[in-house]
Each structure stands twice: as C-alpha cells, then as structure tokens.
PDB file of C-alpha atoms in Angstrom:
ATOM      1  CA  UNK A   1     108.253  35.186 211.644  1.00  0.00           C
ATOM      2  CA  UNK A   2     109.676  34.060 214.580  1.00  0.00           C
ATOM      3  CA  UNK A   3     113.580  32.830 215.143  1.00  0.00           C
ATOM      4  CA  UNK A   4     112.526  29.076 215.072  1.00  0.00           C
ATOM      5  CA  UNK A   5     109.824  28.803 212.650  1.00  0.00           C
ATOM      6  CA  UNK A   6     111.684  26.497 210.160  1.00  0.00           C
ATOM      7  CA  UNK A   7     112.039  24.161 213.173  1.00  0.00           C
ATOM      8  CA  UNK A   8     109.531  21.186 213.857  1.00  0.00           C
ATOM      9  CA  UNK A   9     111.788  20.043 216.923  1.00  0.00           C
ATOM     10  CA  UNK A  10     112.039  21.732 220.355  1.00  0.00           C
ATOM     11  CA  UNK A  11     115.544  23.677 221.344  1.00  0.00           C
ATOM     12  CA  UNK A  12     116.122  20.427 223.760  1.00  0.00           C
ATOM     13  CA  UNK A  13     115.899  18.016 221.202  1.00  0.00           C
ATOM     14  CA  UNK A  14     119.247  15.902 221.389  1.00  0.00           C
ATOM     15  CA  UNK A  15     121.915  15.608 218.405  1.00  0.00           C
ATOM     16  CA  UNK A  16     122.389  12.347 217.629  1.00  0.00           C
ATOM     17  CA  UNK A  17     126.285  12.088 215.911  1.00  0.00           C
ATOM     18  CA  UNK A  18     129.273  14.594 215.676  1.00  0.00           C
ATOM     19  CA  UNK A  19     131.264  15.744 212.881  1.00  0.00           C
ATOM     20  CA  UNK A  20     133.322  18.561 211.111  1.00  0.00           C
ATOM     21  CA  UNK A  21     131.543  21.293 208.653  1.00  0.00           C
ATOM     22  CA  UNK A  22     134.081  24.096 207.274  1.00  0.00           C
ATOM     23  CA  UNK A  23     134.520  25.958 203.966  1.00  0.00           C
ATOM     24  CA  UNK A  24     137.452  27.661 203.201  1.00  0.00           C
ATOM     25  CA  UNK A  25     138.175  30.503 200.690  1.00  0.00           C
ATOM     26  CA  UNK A  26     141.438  31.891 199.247  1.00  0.00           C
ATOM     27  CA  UNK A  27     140.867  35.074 197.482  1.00  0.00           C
ATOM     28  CA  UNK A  28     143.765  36.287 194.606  1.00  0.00           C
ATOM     29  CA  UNK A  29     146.408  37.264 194.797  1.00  0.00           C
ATOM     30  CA  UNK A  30     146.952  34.536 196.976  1.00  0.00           C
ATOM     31  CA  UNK A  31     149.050  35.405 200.267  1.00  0.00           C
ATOM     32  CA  UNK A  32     151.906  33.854 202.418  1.00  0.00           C
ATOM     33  CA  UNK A  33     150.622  32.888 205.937  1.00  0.00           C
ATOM     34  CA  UNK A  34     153.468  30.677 206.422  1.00  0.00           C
ATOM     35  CA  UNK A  35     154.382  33.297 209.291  1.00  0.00           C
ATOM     36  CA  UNK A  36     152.093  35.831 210.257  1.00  0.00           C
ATOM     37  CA  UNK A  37     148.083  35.380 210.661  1.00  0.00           C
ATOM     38  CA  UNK A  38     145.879  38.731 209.634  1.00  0.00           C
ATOM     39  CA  UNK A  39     143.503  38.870 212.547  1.00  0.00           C
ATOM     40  CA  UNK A  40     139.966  38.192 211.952  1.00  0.00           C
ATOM     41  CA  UNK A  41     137.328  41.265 210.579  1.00  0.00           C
ATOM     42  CA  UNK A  42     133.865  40.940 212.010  1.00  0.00           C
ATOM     43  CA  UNK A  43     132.296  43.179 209.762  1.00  0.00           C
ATOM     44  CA  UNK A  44     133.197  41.347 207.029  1.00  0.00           C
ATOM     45  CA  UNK A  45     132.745  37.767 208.743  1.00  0.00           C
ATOM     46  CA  UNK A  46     128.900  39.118 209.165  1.00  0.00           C
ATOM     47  CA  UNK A  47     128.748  40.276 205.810  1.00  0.00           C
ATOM     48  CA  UNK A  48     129.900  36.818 205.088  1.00  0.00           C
ATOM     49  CA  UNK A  49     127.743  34.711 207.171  1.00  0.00           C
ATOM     50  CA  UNK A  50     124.459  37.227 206.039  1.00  0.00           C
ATOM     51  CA  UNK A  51     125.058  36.094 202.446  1.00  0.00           C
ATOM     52  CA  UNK A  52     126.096  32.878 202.892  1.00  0.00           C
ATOM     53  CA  UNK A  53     123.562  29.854 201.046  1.00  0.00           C
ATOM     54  CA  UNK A  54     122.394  27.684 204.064  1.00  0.00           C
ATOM     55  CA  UNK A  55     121.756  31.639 205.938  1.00  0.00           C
ATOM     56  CA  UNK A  56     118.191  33.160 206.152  1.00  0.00           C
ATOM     57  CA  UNK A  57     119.381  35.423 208.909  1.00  0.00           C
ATOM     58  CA  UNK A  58     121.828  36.541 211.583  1.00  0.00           C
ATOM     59  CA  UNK A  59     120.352  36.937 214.535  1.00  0.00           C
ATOM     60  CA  UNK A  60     123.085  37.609 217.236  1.00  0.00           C
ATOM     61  CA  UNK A  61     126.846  38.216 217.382  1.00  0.00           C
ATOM     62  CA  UNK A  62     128.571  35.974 220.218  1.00  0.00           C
ATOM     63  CA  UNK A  63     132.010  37.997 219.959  1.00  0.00           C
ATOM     64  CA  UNK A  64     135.332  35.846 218.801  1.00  0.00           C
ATOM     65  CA  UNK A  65     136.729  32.911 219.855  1.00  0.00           C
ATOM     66  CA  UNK A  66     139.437  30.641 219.253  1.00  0.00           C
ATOM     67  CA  UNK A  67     138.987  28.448 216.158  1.00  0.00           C
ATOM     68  CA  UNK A  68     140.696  25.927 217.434  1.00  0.00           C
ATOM     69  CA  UNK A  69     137.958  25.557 220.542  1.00  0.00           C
ATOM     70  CA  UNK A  70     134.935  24.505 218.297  1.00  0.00           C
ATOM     71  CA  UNK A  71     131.505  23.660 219.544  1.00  0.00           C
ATOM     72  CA  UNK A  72     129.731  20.901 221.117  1.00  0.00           C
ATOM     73  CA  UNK A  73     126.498  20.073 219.353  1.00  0.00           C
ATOM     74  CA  UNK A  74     124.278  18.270 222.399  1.00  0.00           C
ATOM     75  CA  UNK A  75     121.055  19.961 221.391  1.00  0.00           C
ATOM     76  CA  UNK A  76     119.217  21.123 218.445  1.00  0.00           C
ATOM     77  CA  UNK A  77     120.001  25.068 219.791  1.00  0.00           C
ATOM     78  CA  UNK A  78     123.595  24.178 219.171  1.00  0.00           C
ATOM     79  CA  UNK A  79     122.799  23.440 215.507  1.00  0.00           C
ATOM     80  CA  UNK A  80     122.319  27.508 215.175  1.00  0.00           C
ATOM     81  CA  UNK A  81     125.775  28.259 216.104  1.00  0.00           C
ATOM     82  CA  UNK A  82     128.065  29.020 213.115  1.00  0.00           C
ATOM     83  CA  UNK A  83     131.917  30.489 213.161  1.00  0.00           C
ATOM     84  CA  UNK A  84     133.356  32.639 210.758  1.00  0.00           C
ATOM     85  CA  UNK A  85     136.648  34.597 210.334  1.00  0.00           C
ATOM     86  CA  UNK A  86     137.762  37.039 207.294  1.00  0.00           C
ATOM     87  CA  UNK A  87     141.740  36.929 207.547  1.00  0.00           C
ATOM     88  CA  UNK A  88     143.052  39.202 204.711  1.00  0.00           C
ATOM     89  CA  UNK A  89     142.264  37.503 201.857  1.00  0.00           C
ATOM     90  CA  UNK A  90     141.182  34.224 203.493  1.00  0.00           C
ATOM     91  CA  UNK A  91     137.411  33.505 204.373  1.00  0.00           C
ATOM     92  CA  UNK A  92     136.303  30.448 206.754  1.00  0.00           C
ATOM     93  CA  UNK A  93     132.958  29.323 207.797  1.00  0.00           C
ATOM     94  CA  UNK A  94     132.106  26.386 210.293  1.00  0.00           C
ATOM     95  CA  UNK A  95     128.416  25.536 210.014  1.00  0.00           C
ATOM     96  CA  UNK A  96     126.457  22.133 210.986  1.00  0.00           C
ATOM     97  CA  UNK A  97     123.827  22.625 207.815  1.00  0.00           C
ATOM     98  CA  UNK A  98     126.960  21.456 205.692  1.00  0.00           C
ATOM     99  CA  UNK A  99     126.831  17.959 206.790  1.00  0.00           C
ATOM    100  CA  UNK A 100     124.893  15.221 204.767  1.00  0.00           C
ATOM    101  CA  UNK A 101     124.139  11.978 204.428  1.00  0.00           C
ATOM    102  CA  UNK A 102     124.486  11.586 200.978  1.00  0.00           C
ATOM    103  CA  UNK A 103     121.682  12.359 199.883  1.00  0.00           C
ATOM    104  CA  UNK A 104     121.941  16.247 199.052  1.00  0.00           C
ATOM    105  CA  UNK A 105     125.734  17.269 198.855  1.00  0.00           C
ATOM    106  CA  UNK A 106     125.488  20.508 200.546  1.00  0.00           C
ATOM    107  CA  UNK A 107     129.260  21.066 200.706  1.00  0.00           C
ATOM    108  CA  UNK A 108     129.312  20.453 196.793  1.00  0.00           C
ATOM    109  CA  UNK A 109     126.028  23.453 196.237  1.00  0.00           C
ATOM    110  CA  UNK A 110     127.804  25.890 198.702  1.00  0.00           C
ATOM    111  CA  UNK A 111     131.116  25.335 197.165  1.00  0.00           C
ATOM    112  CA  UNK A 112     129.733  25.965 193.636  1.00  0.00           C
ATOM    113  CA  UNK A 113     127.604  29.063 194.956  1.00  0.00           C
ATOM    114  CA  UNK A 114     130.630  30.730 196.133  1.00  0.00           C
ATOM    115  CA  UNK A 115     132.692  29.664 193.176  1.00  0.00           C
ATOM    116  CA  UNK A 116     130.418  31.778 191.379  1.00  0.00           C
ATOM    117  CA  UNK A 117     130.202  34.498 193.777  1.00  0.00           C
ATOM    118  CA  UNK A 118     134.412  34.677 193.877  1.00  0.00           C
ATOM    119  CA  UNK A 119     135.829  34.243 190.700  1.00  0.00           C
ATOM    120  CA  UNK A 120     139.359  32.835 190.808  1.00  0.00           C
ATOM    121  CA  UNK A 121     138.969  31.698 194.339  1.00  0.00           C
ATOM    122  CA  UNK A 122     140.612  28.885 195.703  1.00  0.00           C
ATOM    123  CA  UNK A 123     137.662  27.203 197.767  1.00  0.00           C
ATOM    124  CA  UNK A 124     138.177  23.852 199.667  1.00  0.00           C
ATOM    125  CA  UNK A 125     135.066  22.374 201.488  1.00  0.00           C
ATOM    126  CA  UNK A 126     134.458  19.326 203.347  1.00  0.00           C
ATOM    127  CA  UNK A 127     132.321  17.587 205.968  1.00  0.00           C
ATOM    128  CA  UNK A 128     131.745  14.913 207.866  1.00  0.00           C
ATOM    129  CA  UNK A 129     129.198  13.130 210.028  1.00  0.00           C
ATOM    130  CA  UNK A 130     129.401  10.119 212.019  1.00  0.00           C
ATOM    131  CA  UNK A 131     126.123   8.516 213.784  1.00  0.00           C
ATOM    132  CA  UNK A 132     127.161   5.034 214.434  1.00  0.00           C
ATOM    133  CA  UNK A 133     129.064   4.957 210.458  1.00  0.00           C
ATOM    134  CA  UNK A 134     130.815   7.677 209.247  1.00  0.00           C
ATOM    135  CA  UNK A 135     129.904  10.036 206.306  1.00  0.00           C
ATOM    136  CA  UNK A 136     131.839  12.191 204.245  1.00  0.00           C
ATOM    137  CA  UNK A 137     131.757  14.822 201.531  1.00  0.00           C
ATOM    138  CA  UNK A 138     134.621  16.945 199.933  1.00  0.00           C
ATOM    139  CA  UNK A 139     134.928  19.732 196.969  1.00  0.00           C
ATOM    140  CA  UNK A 140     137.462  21.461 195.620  1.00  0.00           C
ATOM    141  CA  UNK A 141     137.389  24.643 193.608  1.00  0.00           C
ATOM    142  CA  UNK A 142     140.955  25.341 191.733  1.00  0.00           C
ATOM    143  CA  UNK A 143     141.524  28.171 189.152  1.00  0.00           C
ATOM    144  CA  UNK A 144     141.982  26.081 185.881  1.00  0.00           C
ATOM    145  CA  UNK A 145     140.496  22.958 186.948  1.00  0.00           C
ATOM    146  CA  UNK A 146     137.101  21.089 187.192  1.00  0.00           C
ATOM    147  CA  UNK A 147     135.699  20.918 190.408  1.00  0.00           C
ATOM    148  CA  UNK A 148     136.750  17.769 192.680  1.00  0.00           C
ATOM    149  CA  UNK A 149     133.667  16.395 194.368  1.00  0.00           C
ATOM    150  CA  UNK A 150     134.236  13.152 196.477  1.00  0.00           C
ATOM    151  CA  UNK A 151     131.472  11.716 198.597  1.00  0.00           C
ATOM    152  CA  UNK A 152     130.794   8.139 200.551  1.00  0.00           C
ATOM    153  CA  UNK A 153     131.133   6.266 203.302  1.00  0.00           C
ATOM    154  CA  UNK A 154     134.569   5.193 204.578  1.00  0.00           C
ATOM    155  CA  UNK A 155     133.316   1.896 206.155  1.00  0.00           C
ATOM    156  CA  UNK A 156     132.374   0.276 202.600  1.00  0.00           C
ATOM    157  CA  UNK A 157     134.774  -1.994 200.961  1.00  0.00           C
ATOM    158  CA  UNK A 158     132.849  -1.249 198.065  1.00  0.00           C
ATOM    159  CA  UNK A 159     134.175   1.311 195.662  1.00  0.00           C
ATOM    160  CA  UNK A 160     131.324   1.527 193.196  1.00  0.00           C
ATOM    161  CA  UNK A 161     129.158   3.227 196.446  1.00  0.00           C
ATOM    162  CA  UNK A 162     131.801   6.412 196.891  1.00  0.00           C
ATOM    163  CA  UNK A 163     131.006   9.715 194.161  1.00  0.00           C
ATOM    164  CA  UNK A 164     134.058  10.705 192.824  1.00  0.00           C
ATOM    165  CA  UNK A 165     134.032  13.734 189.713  1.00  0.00           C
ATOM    166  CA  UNK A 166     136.910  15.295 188.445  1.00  0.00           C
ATOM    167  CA  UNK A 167     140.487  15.117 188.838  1.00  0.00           C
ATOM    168  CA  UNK A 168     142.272  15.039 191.959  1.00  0.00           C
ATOM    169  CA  UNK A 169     145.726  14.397 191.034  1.00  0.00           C
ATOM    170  CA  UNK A 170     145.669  17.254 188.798  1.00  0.00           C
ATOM    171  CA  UNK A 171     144.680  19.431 191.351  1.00  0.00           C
ATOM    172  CA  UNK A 172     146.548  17.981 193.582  1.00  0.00           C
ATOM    173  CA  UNK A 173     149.404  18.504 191.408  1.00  0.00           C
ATOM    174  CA  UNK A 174     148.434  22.394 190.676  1.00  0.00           C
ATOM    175  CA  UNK A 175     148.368  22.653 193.924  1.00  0.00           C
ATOM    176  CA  UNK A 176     152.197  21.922 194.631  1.00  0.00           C
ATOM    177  CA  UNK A 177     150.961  18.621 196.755  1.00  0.00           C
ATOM    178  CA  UNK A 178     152.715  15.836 195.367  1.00  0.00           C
ATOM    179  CA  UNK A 179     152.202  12.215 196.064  1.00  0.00           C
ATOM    180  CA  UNK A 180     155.429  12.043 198.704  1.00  0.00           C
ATOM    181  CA  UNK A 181     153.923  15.403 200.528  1.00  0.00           C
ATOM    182  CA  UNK A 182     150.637  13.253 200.498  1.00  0.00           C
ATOM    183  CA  UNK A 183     151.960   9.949 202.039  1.00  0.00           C
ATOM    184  CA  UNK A 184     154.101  11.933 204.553  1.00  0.00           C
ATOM    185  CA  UNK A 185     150.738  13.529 205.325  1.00  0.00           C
ATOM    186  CA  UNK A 186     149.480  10.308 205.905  1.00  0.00           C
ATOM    187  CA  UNK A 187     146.629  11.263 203.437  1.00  0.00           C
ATOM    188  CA  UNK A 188     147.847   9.708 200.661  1.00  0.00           C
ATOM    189  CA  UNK A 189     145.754   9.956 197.335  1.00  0.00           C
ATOM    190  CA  UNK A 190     144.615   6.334 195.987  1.00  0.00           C
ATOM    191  CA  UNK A 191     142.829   6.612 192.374  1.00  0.00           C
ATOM    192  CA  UNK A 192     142.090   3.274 192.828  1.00  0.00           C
ATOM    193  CA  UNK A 193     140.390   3.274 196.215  1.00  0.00           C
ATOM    194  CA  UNK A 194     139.192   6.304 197.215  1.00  0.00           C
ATOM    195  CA  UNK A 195     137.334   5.279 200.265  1.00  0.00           C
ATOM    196  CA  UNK A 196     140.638   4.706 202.167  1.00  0.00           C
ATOM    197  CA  UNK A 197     141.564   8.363 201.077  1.00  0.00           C
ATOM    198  CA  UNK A 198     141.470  10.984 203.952  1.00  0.00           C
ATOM    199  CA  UNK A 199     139.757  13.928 201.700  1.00  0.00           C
ATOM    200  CA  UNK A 200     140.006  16.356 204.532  1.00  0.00           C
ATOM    201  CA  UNK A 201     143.423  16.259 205.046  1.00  0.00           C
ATOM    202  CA  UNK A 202     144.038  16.629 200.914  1.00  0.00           C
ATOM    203  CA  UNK A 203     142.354  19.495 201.475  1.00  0.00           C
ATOM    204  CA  UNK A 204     144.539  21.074 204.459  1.00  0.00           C
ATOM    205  CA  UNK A 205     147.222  20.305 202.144  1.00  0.00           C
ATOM    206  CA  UNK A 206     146.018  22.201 198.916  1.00  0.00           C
ATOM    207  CA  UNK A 207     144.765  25.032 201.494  1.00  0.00           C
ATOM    208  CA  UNK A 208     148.409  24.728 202.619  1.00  0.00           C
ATOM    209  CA  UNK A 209     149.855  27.964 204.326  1.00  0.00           C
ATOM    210  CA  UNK A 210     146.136  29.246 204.309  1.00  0.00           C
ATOM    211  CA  UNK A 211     144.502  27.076 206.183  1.00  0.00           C
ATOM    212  CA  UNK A 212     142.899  28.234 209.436  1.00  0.00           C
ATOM    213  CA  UNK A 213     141.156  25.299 211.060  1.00  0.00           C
ATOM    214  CA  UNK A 214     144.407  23.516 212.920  1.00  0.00           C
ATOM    215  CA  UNK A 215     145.684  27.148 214.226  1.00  0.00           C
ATOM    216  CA  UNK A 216     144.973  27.397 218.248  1.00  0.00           C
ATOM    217  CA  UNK A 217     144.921  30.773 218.213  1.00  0.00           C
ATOM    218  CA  UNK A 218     142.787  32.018 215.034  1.00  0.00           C
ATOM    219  CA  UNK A 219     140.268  33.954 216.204  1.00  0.00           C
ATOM    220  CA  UNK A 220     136.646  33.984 214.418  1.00  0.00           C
ATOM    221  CA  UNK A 221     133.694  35.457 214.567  1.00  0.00           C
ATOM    222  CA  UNK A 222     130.720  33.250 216.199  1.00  0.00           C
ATOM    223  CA  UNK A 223     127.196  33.918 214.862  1.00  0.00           C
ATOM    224  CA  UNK A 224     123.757  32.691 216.344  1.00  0.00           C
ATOM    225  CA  UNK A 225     121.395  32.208 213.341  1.00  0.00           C
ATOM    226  CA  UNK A 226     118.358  31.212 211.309  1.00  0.00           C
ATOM    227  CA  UNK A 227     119.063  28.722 208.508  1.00  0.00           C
ATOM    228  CA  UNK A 228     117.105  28.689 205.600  1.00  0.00           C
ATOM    229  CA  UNK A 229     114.047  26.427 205.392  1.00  0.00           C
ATOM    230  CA  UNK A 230     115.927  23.907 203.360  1.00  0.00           C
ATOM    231  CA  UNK A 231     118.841  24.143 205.476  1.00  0.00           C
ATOM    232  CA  UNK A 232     116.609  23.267 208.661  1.00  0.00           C
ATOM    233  CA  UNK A 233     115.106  20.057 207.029  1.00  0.00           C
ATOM    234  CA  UNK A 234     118.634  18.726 206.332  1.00  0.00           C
ATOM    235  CA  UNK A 235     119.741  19.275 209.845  1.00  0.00           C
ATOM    236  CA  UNK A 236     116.582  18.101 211.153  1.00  0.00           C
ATOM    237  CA  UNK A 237     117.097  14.529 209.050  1.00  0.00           C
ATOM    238  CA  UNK A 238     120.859  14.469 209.601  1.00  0.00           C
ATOM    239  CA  UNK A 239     121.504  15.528 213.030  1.00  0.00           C
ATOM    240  CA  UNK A 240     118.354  14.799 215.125  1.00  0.00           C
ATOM    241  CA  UNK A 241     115.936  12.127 213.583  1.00  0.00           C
ATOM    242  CA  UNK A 242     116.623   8.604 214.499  1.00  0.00           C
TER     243      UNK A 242
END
C-alpha cells in the first residue's frame, strides 16, 4: 500500500476554503492550568494520533511547534498534516478530516469514540469550514450529562435548518459558565436561536483553564499521516471538490 492510495487527487490539488478542526480532552481528576502549562509528551501524542478514528497510519514525526502557529492548507498534501499535544492530563488534536459539511458529523463520531475510549472525560470538539458560507459543528462530552451536538450554517435565518441535541444550558451550567460569563464572552447562549450562537467559544469556556488552542506558546506534536479511507473521501468532498 502506498502513502496516498486512499487519494484520487494529486498532492497539488488546491484546497478550496479554510477552517478550524480541534478536539480537546480533559482526563480526571481534572487539573488547574490557570498558571502553569505541563509541556507536551510526544510519545504519548503518537500514541494518540496512532489510535485516533479518522488515523490509518503515522507516517512521519515533524518535531513540535507552537500551537498557536497552525497550518496553512493550500494543497491537498497539507490536508495530511495533523497536531497533537498530551499536557498532563489534557489531550488535543488539530486535524482537517474533522470538518464537514453537514452531511456526516465527524466531530460528533470522534467525540463519541473517545467518550467511550475515556470514561469520565471531559471532551469538547468543534469545527468549522467556510468555502464561500460558513459551516459548523460542535459536541460536548460532560460527566453526568447527554452529549451536546450542535450543527448548521450560521448564514441561515432559518432555525429549523441548525441540529441541536441535548442540553446546553445544563452543561453549560455544570460547567461553572453562567449566562453573564457567556455574554461577557461575547458567546452568549440563545435557546431560541442557536445559529447566532458562537459554539466554539462555549466550548473554550467549558474547557476553561484547560484549554490549549489560544496559548502562543503550547507546544504540540505535528504528525504527517494517512487517514483512513473514509476519512480521505470526506476531505476529498469537503476541502477540494468544487
């Protein structure tokens, strides 16, 4: 098998869009960041990344880099560029397979896999894709709680065509956000409309002292790899076809 046998595009292909693809884990007990980061274990991020549900394989190790520095996806070989950083008892993973279009909720699968995988995790996952509109998916994983899935696009007026299960206010609540941390956030929870919600930032805010993906100087692991078959089709329709 060779590294790009899932693909039916050339490296050069260009990526039409941008976005933002990260999963978050908080393992129990769950720790104070507030002050002090844990630096970043690359065994364990490769352990990670090896087992992780959109991975068939890791094929190189790029070193670390700061979190906060990203990646620019111009070309289909920049689709095969993942981060990931194992902080203590905090896991993070950037990778482009977990943006949709709303048609397959990858954020939702991965975020139930690993549910699974890490009992009593706190998991927060969202993603986002814009190509001309804006897409976006969120799930939330909360001891105690149903999941929170939340999926749609922003643009529409129209309630009735944005996914919403579960209970966010009760998480929320859990969580120690309340509704005046939210609108000072300027991410302010509406049951009513939740199209003009900003579901990412909810999540920073339950994430709250552990989240990784606003510090400048995080550093993560960077992977080169082979998504699964399934994984390549998705990226293929949501990052490359017209």
């Amino acid at each position: 098998m060779t590294e790009n046998s899932f693909w039916t595009c050339p490296p050069q292909a260009p990526v039409r869009g941008s976005g933002t693809y990260t999963i978050t884990l908080v393992l129990p007990p769950f720790p104070d960041h507030s002050q002090e980061w844990p630096p970043n274990d690359p065994e364990r991020a490769r352990e990670f990344a090896a087992s992780f549900g959109t991975i068939d394989q890791v094929l190189e190790y790029h070193g670390e880099r700061n979190i906060s520095d990203g990646f620019s996806l111009r070309t289909r070989a920049d689709l095969e560029w993942i981060q990931v950083g194992v902080w203590g008892n905090v896991i993070g993973i950037s990778d482009p397979a977990l943006a949709d279009d709303g048609n397959s909720w990858p954020v939702l699968e991965q975020v139930k896999e690993l549910a699974e995988r890490f009992p009593g995790a706190k998991i927060v996952g969202g993603a986002s894709v814009d190509r001309g509109e804006t897409h976006e998916e969120a799930a939330w994983v909360v001891p105690g709680f149903e999941p929170v899935h939340s999926e749609g696009w922003p643009c529409e007026d129209d309630t009735s065509l944005w996914s919403l299960d579960g209970d966010p206010r009760a998480v929320l609540d859990a969580c120690g956000v309340t509704a005046r941390t939210a609108k000072e956030a300027d991410v302010a929870y509406d049951p009513d409309n939740p199209t003009s919600t900003y579901w990412g930032g909810l999540g920073e805010l339950i994430l709250g002292p552990q989240r990784p993906w606003r510090r400048r100087r995080v550093r993560a692991s960077v992977f080169r790899v082979r998504h699964t078959h399934a994984a390549t089709d998705l990226m293929e329709e949501n990052w490359i076809r017209d």
